[in-house]
Coordinates of C-alpha atoms and ligand atoms in Angstrom, one line a residue:
Chain A
X827 CA -26.8 -35.0 33.8
X828 CA -24.6 -36.3 31.2
X829 CA -20.5 -35.3 32.5
X830 CA -19.7 -35.2 28.7
X831 CA -17.9 -32.0 27.4
X832 CA -19.7 -32.3 24.6
X833 CA -23.4 -30.7 24.1
X834 CA -22.4 -27.0 23.5
X835 CA -25.6 -24.6 23.8
X836 CA -26.2 -20.8 22.5
X837 CA -28.4 -18.7 25.0
X838 CA -30.9 -16.6 22.8
X839 CA -29.6 -13.3 24.4
X840 CA -26.0 -14.2 22.6
X841 CA -28.1 -14.5 19.3
X842 CA -30.1 -11.5 19.7
X843 CA -26.4 -9.7 20.4
X844 CA -24.6 -11.2 17.8
X845 CA -27.8 -10.2 15.8
X846 CA -27.7 -6.7 16.3
X847 CA -24.2 -6.3 16.1
X848 CA -24.1 -7.9 13.2
X849 CA -26.7 -5.5 11.9
X850 CA -25.1 -2.4 12.5
X851 CA -21.8 -3.3 11.5
X852 CA -23.5 -4.4 7.7
X853 CA -25.3 -1.0 8.0
X854 CA -22.0 1.2 8.2
X855 CA -19.9 -1.2 5.8
X856 CA -23.2 -0.9 3.2
X857 CA -22.9 3.2 4.2
X858 CA -19.5 3.2 3.3
X859 CA -19.8 1.4 0.4
X860 CA -22.9 3.5 -0.8
X861 CA -20.9 6.9 -0.2
X862 CA -17.6 5.3 -2.1
X863 CA -19.5 4.2 -4.7
X864 CA -21.8 7.3 -4.6
X865 CA -18.7 10.0 -5.0
X866 CA -16.7 7.9 -7.4
X867 CA -19.8 7.6 -9.9
X868 CA -20.3 11.3 -9.6
X869 CA -16.8 11.9 -9.5
X870 CA -14.4 9.8 -11.7
X871 CA -15.9 11.0 -14.9
X872 CA -14.6 14.5 -14.2
X873 CA -11.4 13.3 -13.6
X874 CA -10.2 14.2 -17.2
X875 CA -6.3 14.4 -18.0
X876 CA -6.9 18.0 -19.0
X877 CA -9.1 18.8 -15.8
X878 CA -5.7 17.3 -13.8
X879 CA -3.3 18.6 -15.4
X880 CA -3.8 22.5 -16.4
X881 CA -5.0 25.8 -14.6
X882 CA -8.6 27.1 -15.1
X883 CA -8.6 29.1 -17.8
X884 CA -11.9 32.0 -17.7
X885 CA -11.1 33.1 -21.2
X886 CA -11.8 30.2 -23.2
X887 CA -13.8 28.7 -20.2
X888 CA -11.9 25.6 -19.2
X889 CA -11.4 24.3 -15.6
X890 CA -8.5 22.7 -14.0
X891 CA -6.8 21.8 -11.1
X892 CA -3.2 21.6 -11.6
X893 CA -2.8 24.9 -9.1
X894 CA -4.2 23.5 -6.2
X895 CA -3.0 20.1 -6.9
X896 CA 0.4 21.6 -6.8
X897 CA -0.6 23.8 -3.6
X898 CA -1.6 20.9 -1.9
X899 CA 1.9 19.2 -2.5
X900 CA 3.8 22.1 -1.6
X901 CA 1.9 22.4 1.6
X902 CA 2.0 18.4 2.3
X903 CA 5.7 19.3 1.7
X904 CA 6.7 21.8 3.8
X905 CA 4.5 20.7 6.6
X906 CA 6.4 17.5 7.3
X907 CA 9.6 19.0 6.8
X908 CA 8.7 21.2 9.6
X909 CA 6.7 18.7 11.7
X910 CA 8.8 15.1 10.9
X911 CA 12.2 16.5 12.9
X912 CA 10.8 18.5 15.1
X913 CA 8.3 15.9 16.0
X914 CA 10.4 12.9 16.0
X915 CA 13.2 14.9 17.8
X916 CA 10.6 16.0 20.8
X917 CA 9.4 12.5 21.2
X918 CA 13.1 11.2 21.3
X919 CA 14.2 14.1 23.9
X920 CA 10.5 13.5 25.9
X921 CA 11.4 9.7 26.3
X922 CA 15.3 9.3 26.4
X923 CA 16.4 12.6 27.7
X924 CA 14.0 14.9 29.7
X925 CA 14.8 14.2 33.1
X926 CA 12.0 16.4 35.3
X927 CA 8.8 14.2 35.5
X928 CA 7.0 17.6 35.6
X929 CA 8.3 18.6 32.4
X930 CA 6.9 15.7 30.8
X931 CA 4.0 15.7 31.9
X932 CA 3.3 19.3 31.1
X933 CA 4.9 18.5 27.4
X934 CA 2.1 15.6 27.6
X935 CA -0.9 17.6 28.6
X936 CA 0.0 20.3 25.8
X937 CA 0.0 17.5 23.0
X938 CA -3.0 15.9 24.2
X939 CA -5.1 19.3 24.3
X940 CA -3.7 20.7 21.3
X941 CA -4.8 17.4 19.5
X942 CA -8.5 17.9 20.6
X943 CA -8.9 21.5 19.3
X944 CA -10.9 22.5 16.5
X945 CA -9.0 23.0 13.6
X946 CA -10.8 26.4 12.9
X947 CA -9.5 27.6 15.8
X948 CA -5.5 26.8 14.6
X949 CA -6.8 28.7 11.6
X950 CA -7.3 31.8 13.6
X951 CA -4.1 31.6 15.7
X952 CA -1.9 31.2 12.5
X953 CA -3.9 33.7 10.7
X954 CA -2.8 36.4 13.5
X955 CA 0.5 34.7 14.1
X956 CA 2.2 33.5 11.2
X957 CA 0.3 36.1 8.8
X958 CA 0.3 39.4 10.5
X959 CA 2.6 38.5 13.4
X960 CA 5.5 37.3 11.6
X961 CA 4.4 39.3 8.4
X962 CA 4.6 35.8 6.4
X963 CA 1.2 37.0 4.6
X964 CA -1.5 34.5 3.8
X965 CA 0.7 32.0 1.9
X966 CA 1.2 28.6 1.2
X967 CA 4.0 29.2 4.0
X968 CA 2.0 30.4 6.9
X969 CA -0.6 27.3 6.2
X970 CA 2.6 24.7 6.5
X971 CA 3.4 26.5 9.6
X972 CA 0.1 26.2 11.0
X973 CA -0.7 22.5 9.6
X974 CA 2.7 21.8 11.7
X975 CA 1.0 23.0 15.0
X976 CA -2.0 21.1 14.1
X977 CA -0.2 17.4 13.5
X978 CA 2.4 17.6 15.4
X979 CA 0.9 16.3 18.5
X980 CA 0.0 13.2 16.6
X981 CA 3.3 12.9 15.5
X982 CA 5.0 13.4 18.9
X983 CA 2.4 11.1 20.6
X984 CA 2.8 8.2 18.2
X985 CA 6.5 8.4 17.7
X986 CA 6.6 8.4 21.4
X987 CA 4.4 5.4 21.7
X988 CA 6.5 3.9 18.9
X989 CA 9.8 4.7 21.0
X990 CA 8.5 3.5 24.3
X991 CA 7.5 -0.4 22.6
X992 CA 11.1 -0.9 21.7
X993 CA 12.0 -3.6 24.0
X994 CA 14.4 -2.9 27.4
X995 CA 16.4 -5.6 26.4
X996 CA 17.4 -4.1 22.8
X997 CA 18.2 -0.9 24.7
X998 CA 20.7 -2.9 27.2
X999 CA 22.2 -5.3 24.4
X1000 CA 23.2 -2.5 22.5
X1001 CA 24.3 -0.4 26.0
X1002 CA 26.3 -3.6 26.9
X1003 CA 28.1 -3.7 23.4
X1004 CA 29.2 0.1 24.2
X1005 CA 26.7 1.8 22.3
X1006 CA 26.4 5.3 23.7
X1007 CA 22.8 6.8 24.2
X1008 CA 23.3 9.0 21.1
X1009 CA 24.5 5.5 19.3
X1010 CA 21.6 3.3 20.6
X1011 CA 18.8 6.0 19.6
X1012 CA 20.1 6.4 15.9
X1013 CA 20.9 2.2 15.7
X1014 CA 18.3 0.3 17.6
X1015 CA 15.2 3.1 18.7
X1016 CA 14.8 5.1 15.3
X1017 CA 14.9 1.6 13.3
X1018 CA 12.5 0.0 15.4
X1019 CA 10.2 2.9 15.6
X1020 CA 10.3 3.6 12.5
X1021 CA 6.8 1.5 11.7
X1022 CA 4.8 3.7 14.2
X1023 CA 7.0 6.6 12.7
X1024 CA 5.7 6.6 9.5
X1025 CA 2.1 5.5 10.0
X1026 CA 2.1 8.7 12.1
X1027 CA 3.3 10.4 9.2
X1028 CA 0.7 9.1 6.6
X1029 CA -1.4 9.7 9.1
X1030 CA -0.5 13.4 9.3
X1031 CA -0.7 13.7 5.4
X1032 CA -4.1 12.6 5.4
X1033 CA -4.9 15.4 8.0
X1034 CA -3.4 17.8 5.9
X1035 CA -4.8 16.7 2.6
X1036 CA -8.5 17.0 4.3
X1037 CA -7.9 20.5 6.2
X1038 CA -10.0 23.0 4.8
X1039 CA -11.2 25.4 7.3
X1040 CA -8.1 26.6 8.4
X1041 CA -5.8 26.9 5.4
X1042 CA -8.8 28.8 4.0
X1043 CA -7.4 31.8 6.7
X1044 CA -4.1 31.2 6.3
X1045 CA -3.2 29.8 3.1
X1046 CA -5.5 31.2 0.5
X1047 CA -9.0 30.1 -0.7
X1048 CA -8.2 30.2 -4.5
X1049 CA -6.2 28.3 -7.0
X1050 CA -6.5 30.3 -10.3
X1051 CA -3.2 30.6 -10.8
X1052 CA 0.1 27.7 -11.2
X1053 CA 2.7 29.1 -8.7
X1054 CA 5.2 31.6 -10.3
X1055 CA 9.0 32.3 -9.5
X1056 CA 11.4 30.7 -7.4
X1057 CA 10.7 27.9 -4.9
X1058 CA 10.8 30.8 -1.9
X1059 CA 8.6 33.0 -3.9
X1060 CA 5.9 30.1 -4.7
X1061 CA 5.5 29.5 -1.2
X1062 CA 5.5 32.9 0.0
X1063 CA 2.0 33.0 -2.6
X1064 CA -1.2 32.5 -1.7
X1065 CA -3.2 29.5 -2.9
X1066 CA -5.8 26.8 -1.9
X1067 CA -5.0 23.0 -1.4
X1068 CA -7.5 20.8 -3.1
X1069 CA -9.9 20.4 0.1
X1070 CA -10.3 24.2 -0.4
X1071 CA -11.1 24.1 -3.7
X1072 CA -13.6 21.6 -3.1
X1073 CA -15.0 23.6 -0.6
X1074 CA -15.0 26.5 -2.5
X1075 CA -17.0 24.9 -5.8
X1076 CA -19.4 23.0 -3.7
X1077 CA -20.5 25.7 -1.3
X1078 CA -19.8 29.1 -3.6
X1079 CA -20.5 28.4 -7.0
X1080 CA -22.8 25.2 -6.9
X1081 CA -20.6 23.7 -9.7
X1082 CA -21.1 20.2 -8.4
X1083 CA -19.4 18.4 -11.4
X1084 CA -16.2 20.1 -10.2
X1085 CA -17.0 19.5 -6.8
X1086 CA -17.6 15.8 -6.8
X1087 CA -14.4 15.3 -9.6
X1088 CA -12.0 17.2 -6.8
X1089 CA -14.0 14.6 -4.3
X1090 CA -13.0 11.4 -6.2
X1091 CA -9.5 12.4 -5.9
X1092 CA -9.5 13.6 -2.4
X1093 CA -10.8 10.0 -2.1
X1094 CA -8.6 8.2 -3.6
X1095 CA -5.7 10.0 -2.3
X1096 CA -7.1 9.2 1.3
X1097 CA -7.6 5.2 0.5
X1098 CA -4.3 5.2 -0.9
X1099 CA -2.7 6.5 2.3
X1100 CA -4.6 4.1 4.1
X1101 CA -3.3 1.1 2.1
X1102 CA 0.0 2.5 2.7
X1103 CA -0.4 2.5 6.1
X1104 CA -1.8 -1.0 6.3
X1105 CA 1.0 -2.3 3.8
X1106 CA 3.5 -0.6 5.9
X1107 CA 2.3 -2.4 9.2
X1108 CA 2.8 -5.4 7.3
X1109 CA 6.2 -5.3 6.4
X1110 CA 7.4 -3.8 9.7
X1111 CA 5.6 -7.0 11.2
X1112 CA 7.4 -9.2 8.8
X1113 CA 10.3 -7.5 9.4
X1114 CA 10.7 -8.5 13.2
X1115 CA 9.8 -12.1 12.2
Chain B
X825 CA 46.9 -11.3 39.2
X826 CA 43.5 -10.3 39.4
X827 CA 41.9 -8.9 36.2
X828 CA 39.0 -6.9 38.2
X829 CA 39.6 -5.6 42.6
X830 CA 36.3 -4.8 43.7
X831 CA 37.0 -2.8 47.1
X832 CA 34.8 -2.0 49.7
X833 CA 31.5 -1.8 47.0
X834 CA 28.8 -0.3 48.2
X835 CA 25.4 -0.1 46.7
X836 CA 22.2 1.9 47.3
X837 CA 19.0 1.8 44.9
X838 CA 17.6 5.1 47.0
X839 CA 17.0 3.3 50.1
X840 CA 17.7 -0.3 49.5
X841 CA 21.2 -0.9 50.2
X842 CA 21.9 -3.6 47.8
X843 CA 25.8 -4.3 48.2
X844 CA 27.7 -4.0 51.4
X845 CA 30.8 -3.4 51.2
X846 CA 32.2 -5.9 48.7
X847 CA 35.7 -7.1 48.1
X848 CA 36.7 -9.5 45.6
X849 CA 39.7 -9.9 43.2
X850 CA 38.6 -11.8 40.1
X851 CA 41.2 -13.7 38.4
X852 CA 42.3 -13.2 34.7
X853 CA 41.3 -16.4 32.3
X854 CA 38.8 -18.2 34.8
X855 CA 35.6 -18.6 35.4
X856 CA 34.1 -17.0 38.4
X857 CA 30.5 -17.9 39.4
X858 CA 28.4 -15.8 41.7
X859 CA 25.5 -18.0 43.7
X860 CA 23.1 -16.8 46.2
X861 CA 19.3 -16.6 46.7
X862 CA 17.3 -14.6 44.8
X863 CA 17.7 -10.9 45.6
X864 CA 21.0 -11.0 47.3
X865 CA 22.7 -8.5 45.3
X866 CA 24.9 -11.1 41.9
X867 CA 23.1 -9.5 39.0
X868 CA 23.6 -6.1 40.8
X869 CA 27.3 -6.6 41.6
X870 CA 27.5 -8.3 37.9
X871 CA 26.0 -4.9 36.4
X872 CA 28.8 -2.7 38.7
X873 CA 31.6 -4.3 36.9
X874 CA 30.5 -2.8 33.4
X875 CA 28.6 0.0 35.1
X876 CA 25.1 -0.8 33.5
X877 CA 23.5 0.3 36.9
X878 CA 24.5 3.9 36.3
X879 CA 21.5 4.8 34.4
X880 CA 19.5 3.5 37.1
X881 CA 17.2 6.2 38.9
X882 CA 18.3 7.0 42.1
X883 CA 21.6 4.7 42.3
X884 CA 24.4 5.8 44.4
X885 CA 27.7 3.6 44.5
X886 CA 30.7 4.1 46.6
X887 CA 34.0 2.1 46.5
X888 CA 35.7 1.2 43.5
X889 CA 36.0 -1.1 41.0
X890 CA 39.8 -1.7 39.3
X891 CA 39.8 -3.0 36.1
X892 CA 43.8 -3.8 35.1
X893 CA 44.5 -1.4 38.4
X894 CA 42.2 0.9 36.4
X895 CA 39.2 2.4 38.6
X896 CA 36.5 2.1 35.9
X897 CA 34.2 4.8 38.0
X898 CA 37.0 7.5 38.0
X899 CA 36.1 10.6 36.3
X900 CA 37.8 10.3 33.1
X901 CA 36.4 6.8 32.2
X902 CA 34.7 6.3 28.7
X903 CA 32.0 4.1 29.8
X904 CA 31.4 3.1 25.7
X905 CA 35.5 1.7 26.0
X906 CA 34.8 0.2 29.2
X907 CA 31.8 -1.6 27.7
X908 CA 33.5 -2.9 24.9
X909 CA 36.5 -4.2 27.0
X910 CA 34.0 -5.8 29.5
X911 CA 30.9 -7.4 27.9
X912 CA 27.5 -9.0 29.2
X913 CA 25.6 -11.6 28.0
X914 CA 22.0 -11.2 29.4
X915 CA 19.5 -13.6 31.1
X916 CA 17.4 -14.1 28.1
X917 CA 18.6 -14.1 25.1
X918 CA 18.0 -10.8 23.6
X919 CA 19.3 -10.7 19.5
X920 CA 18.2 -7.4 17.9
X921 CA 15.7 -7.7 14.7
X922 CA 18.3 -7.6 12.3
X923 CA 20.0 -10.5 10.3
X924 CA 22.4 -13.0 12.2
X925 CA 25.1 -11.1 10.2
X926 CA 23.9 -7.6 11.4
X927 CA 23.8 -8.7 15.0
X928 CA 27.3 -9.6 15.2
X929 CA 28.4 -6.8 13.3
X930 CA 26.4 -4.0 15.4
X931 CA 29.2 -3.8 17.9
X932 CA 31.9 -3.7 14.9
X933 CA 29.9 -0.5 13.0
X934 CA 29.1 1.2 16.5
X935 CA 33.3 1.1 17.0
X936 CA 34.0 2.5 13.8
X937 CA 34.9 -0.7 11.8
X938 CA 33.6 -0.4 8.1
X939 CA 35.9 -2.3 6.0
X940 CA 33.5 -5.1 4.6
X941 CA 36.0 -7.9 4.1
X942 CA 37.2 -7.1 8.0
X943 CA 34.1 -7.8 9.2
X944 CA 33.2 -10.5 7.3
X945 CA 36.1 -12.2 9.0
X946 CA 35.4 -11.0 12.6
X947 CA 31.6 -12.3 12.0
X948 CA 32.6 -15.5 11.1
X949 CA 35.4 -15.8 14.0
X950 CA 32.9 -14.7 16.5
X951 CA 30.6 -16.9 15.2
X952 CA 33.0 -19.9 15.3
X953 CA 33.9 -18.7 18.8
X954 CA 30.6 -19.0 20.2
X955 CA 30.0 -22.5 18.8
X956 CA 27.5 -21.6 16.4
X957 CA 28.8 -21.0 13.1
X958 CA 28.1 -24.2 11.7
X959 CA 24.5 -23.6 12.2
X960 CA 24.1 -20.7 10.5
X961 CA 26.7 -20.0 8.2
X962 CA 24.4 -20.7 5.3
X963 CA 21.7 -18.2 6.4
X964 CA 23.7 -15.0 7.7
X965 CA 21.1 -12.8 6.1
X966 CA 18.1 -14.4 7.9
X967 CA 16.3 -12.6 10.9
X968 CA 18.3 -13.8 14.1
X969 CA 14.8 -13.8 15.7
X970 CA 14.1 -17.0 14.1
X971 CA 17.0 -19.0 16.0
X972 CA 15.7 -21.2 18.7
X973 CA 16.4 -19.5 22.3
X974 CA 19.6 -21.4 22.4
X975 CA 20.7 -20.2 19.4
X976 CA 20.0 -16.6 20.2
X977 CA 22.1 -17.2 23.3
X978 CA 25.1 -18.7 21.6
X979 CA 24.8 -15.5 19.1
X980 CA 24.3 -13.1 21.6
X981 CA 27.8 -14.2 22.9
X982 CA 29.3 -14.2 19.8
X983 CA 27.9 -10.4 19.1
X984 CA 29.8 -9.9 22.6
X985 CA 33.0 -11.9 21.4
X986 CA 32.8 -9.5 18.1
X987 CA 34.0 -6.7 20.1
X988 CA 36.7 -8.5 21.6
X989 CA 36.2 -8.1 25.1
X990 CA 38.5 -8.9 28.0
X991 CA 36.3 -9.7 30.0
X992 CA 32.6 -11.4 29.7
X993 CA 29.4 -11.0 32.0
X994 CA 26.9 -13.2 32.0
X995 CA 23.9 -13.1 34.1
X996 CA 22.0 -16.7 34.2
X997 CA 22.8 -17.2 30.2
X998 CA 21.3 -20.8 30.7
X999 CA 18.3 -19.8 32.9
X1000 CA 15.8 -19.5 29.7
X1001 CA 17.1 -22.4 28.0
X1002 CA 17.2 -26.6 27.8
X1003 CA 19.3 -28.8 29.2
X1004 CA 21.1 -29.1 25.7
X1005 CA 21.4 -25.8 24.7
X1006 CA 22.7 -25.4 28.4
X1007 CA 25.3 -27.7 27.7
X1008 CA 26.8 -26.4 25.0
X1009 CA 26.8 -23.1 26.5
X1010 CA 28.7 -24.5 29.1
X1011 CA 31.2 -26.3 27.0
X1012 CA 31.8 -23.0 25.2
X1013 CA 32.3 -21.2 28.8
X1014 CA 35.1 -23.2 29.2
X1015 CA 36.6 -22.8 25.9
X1016 CA 35.9 -18.7 26.5
X1017 CA 37.7 -18.8 29.5
X1018 CA 41.0 -19.6 27.5
X1019 CA 40.8 -16.1 25.9
X1020 CA 38.7 -14.1 28.4
X1021 CA 38.1 -13.6 31.9
X1022 CA 34.5 -15.3 32.8
X1023 CA 32.0 -13.6 35.3
X1024 CA 28.9 -15.9 35.5
X1025 CA 26.1 -15.5 37.9
X1026 CA 23.6 -18.6 38.2
X1027 CA 21.5 -20.5 40.3
X1028 CA 22.2 -23.9 39.4
X1029 CA 24.8 -25.5 41.5
X1030 CA 25.8 -28.0 39.3
X1031 CA 26.8 -25.8 37.0
X1032 CA 28.5 -23.7 39.2
X1033 CA 30.2 -26.9 40.3
X1034 CA 30.9 -27.9 36.8
X1035 CA 32.3 -24.9 35.1
X1036 CA 33.8 -22.5 37.5
X1037 CA 37.6 -22.2 38.7
X1038 CA 36.3 -19.8 41.4
X1039 CA 32.9 -19.8 43.2
X1040 CA 31.6 -16.6 45.8
X1041 CA 28.7 -16.7 47.6
X1042 CA 26.4 -14.0 48.2
X1043 CA 23.5 -13.4 51.1
X1044 CA 21.6 -10.1 51.6
X1045 CA 24.0 -7.8 49.6
X1046 CA 27.1 -9.2 51.1
X1047 CA 29.7 -11.3 50.1
X1048 CA 29.9 -14.3 52.7
X1049 CA 32.7 -16.4 50.9
X1050 CA 34.9 -16.9 48.4
X1051 CA 37.3 -19.4 47.1
X1052 CA 38.3 -22.2 44.6
X1053 CA 35.1 -23.6 43.6
X1054 CA 35.9 -27.1 44.6
X1055 CA 37.2 -25.8 48.1
X1056 CA 33.6 -24.0 48.5
X1057 CA 31.8 -27.4 47.4
X1058 CA 33.8 -29.4 49.2
X1059 CA 34.3 -27.4 52.8
X1060 CA 32.3 -24.4 53.0
X1061 CA 34.0 -22.8 55.8
X1062 CA 30.9 -20.4 56.8
X1063 CA 27.7 -22.3 57.6
X1064 CA 25.8 -20.3 56.0
X1065 CA 27.4 -21.3 52.6
X1066 CA 26.8 -24.6 53.3
X1067 CA 23.4 -24.2 53.9
X1068 CA 23.0 -23.0 50.7
X1069 CA 24.7 -25.2 49.0
X1070 CA 23.0 -28.2 50.6
X1071 CA 20.0 -26.8 49.8
X1072 CA 18.9 -26.1 53.5
X1073 CA 17.6 -22.5 52.5
X1074 CA 17.8 -20.1 49.8
Ligands
LIG1360 N1 16.9 -1.5 38.9 C1 16.7 -1.9 40.4 N2 16.0 -0.5 40.9 C2 15.8 -0.8 42.5 N3 16.1 -1.8 43.1 C3 16.5 -3.1 42.3 C4 16.9 -2.5 40.8 N4 17.4 -3.9 40.7 C5 17.9 -4.8 41.7 N5 17.0 -4.2 42.9 C6 17.1 -4.9 44.1 O1 18.5 -4.9 44.7 C7 18.3 -6.2 45.3 C8 19.2 -6.9 44.6 O2 18.6 -7.5 43.8 P1 19.7 -8.6 42.3 O3 18.8 -8.1 41.0 O4 21.0 -7.7 42.3 O5 19.3 -9.4 42.6 P2 19.7 -11.5 42.1 O6 20.7 -11.8 43.3 O7 20.4 -11.3 40.8 O8 18.6 -12.1 42.4 P3 18.4 -13.5 41.5 O9 18.7 -14.3 41.6 O10 16.2 -13.1 41.8 O11 17.9 -12.5 40.0 C9 17.4 -6.4 45.6 O12 16.4 -6.1 46.8 C10 16.2 -6.1 44.2 O13 14.7 -5.7 44.9
LIG1361 MG1 20.1 -11.4 38.8

């Protein structure tokens, strides 16, 4: 036996394993590409300017998805307005202020459980609680409140992780300079956790955009008209988001052209969101160097 | 003349009796070194001087610490003001992930100094005070984390100087640094002692002997001996001090 360190050998088992892994990776990649190309090839040509910027007009027989785009924007906006302050505030409270270990564990258990519940159950609950009990009717507002409960666990957990990841030495440094706890949270913790928090927000937007079943029950299943009246009247009226529209077109009407067009639009939004998350991650990493 | 007086100071971390009746007078504008084997309570003692131990769960502190005659553990004390007066430099450099300028300006901002000109002036003065101005003056807007370890530590000293403290506590400030950076910080400390009261924890006997005016030897939570540094190193009174200094244990 030579004592040299050269003579690297590949074992047959390794080669087989690498081969199998490579094959699966290629298959998953190919399927994704096929899927995206398929949706785009069928849907993109339907995305005309008129389709995107008008409401459906049954009299002259034109279709348009502007109402559902606006509904989607409203629901995203409202949900974030509710969920981000509560979620980030909750995470700060749990991490920085809550004294009782027991309370923390109860909250963590609850958030974890909530994040595993199928969305339709949130829909049923939201319908009973927001629409009926609080008398908010089937409306964009009820939809946003229901989605708030749905995305809150993700935001709390992610914000918590991001807060925990801020090094103790930064906290000590701030405290050593005389920063009060709240000052330290405001000037050191939150800015340093912002990358994680923004990622959570973007992922939540993805979830909101993609939700259909629950919203059908609490926000409404039709987007024939543009919202009317004041802002508050608008959010108290019912309306379907893009995903709900897609569900409706694809399922009940069989108008597949339209369905594919909406699908392509949703896909563009989701891909855009994921790119945004990537970019944010990159910028944050660069900032830390 | 004393800057800080500790009287019969006891500290418990839960069951662990970490400080056992420390009585000590720290003189103004001098460097006081705390030496002793690992775990003897040096860092713990240092932290009681600006109440950085307060938030440790299960900590119990009795006795008193007087700063200019005022009990810093008194019920009316504003910890924020205390820490502005008694600054701290940590064992490993811990600049914030911001620009060099913002690191130094941080303390000013949180204490309500907002005027740009005044801030610029204090930032420059503090960086000069920490002997790092020449190295960073052309890149004040670049990230502090890109500096070398030694530069980061001097930046942290500058950050502390910016809030105009009267006392600077340093917990092994050079233990993570190379010899040249260490030398720079030692020179800096002698310079600082003209204006500030400096208390430093060190494991390096030569360092204590070189730079400090007074030395306190700690062992198992007690302060065994405290005297002028020359006295401690030339003729310690307690055999345990002598054993430690000469390297026979610890
Ligand atoms: N945050 C803490 N919680 C509980 N016990 C602690 C804490 N910090 C220190 N101790 C304990 O208090 C005692 C003194 O620790 P301290 O850190 O003051 O020692 P030290 O003299 O600074 O040691 P070293 O030279 O290794 O830094 C040790 O027994 C240590 O385990
Ligand atoms: Mg220590």
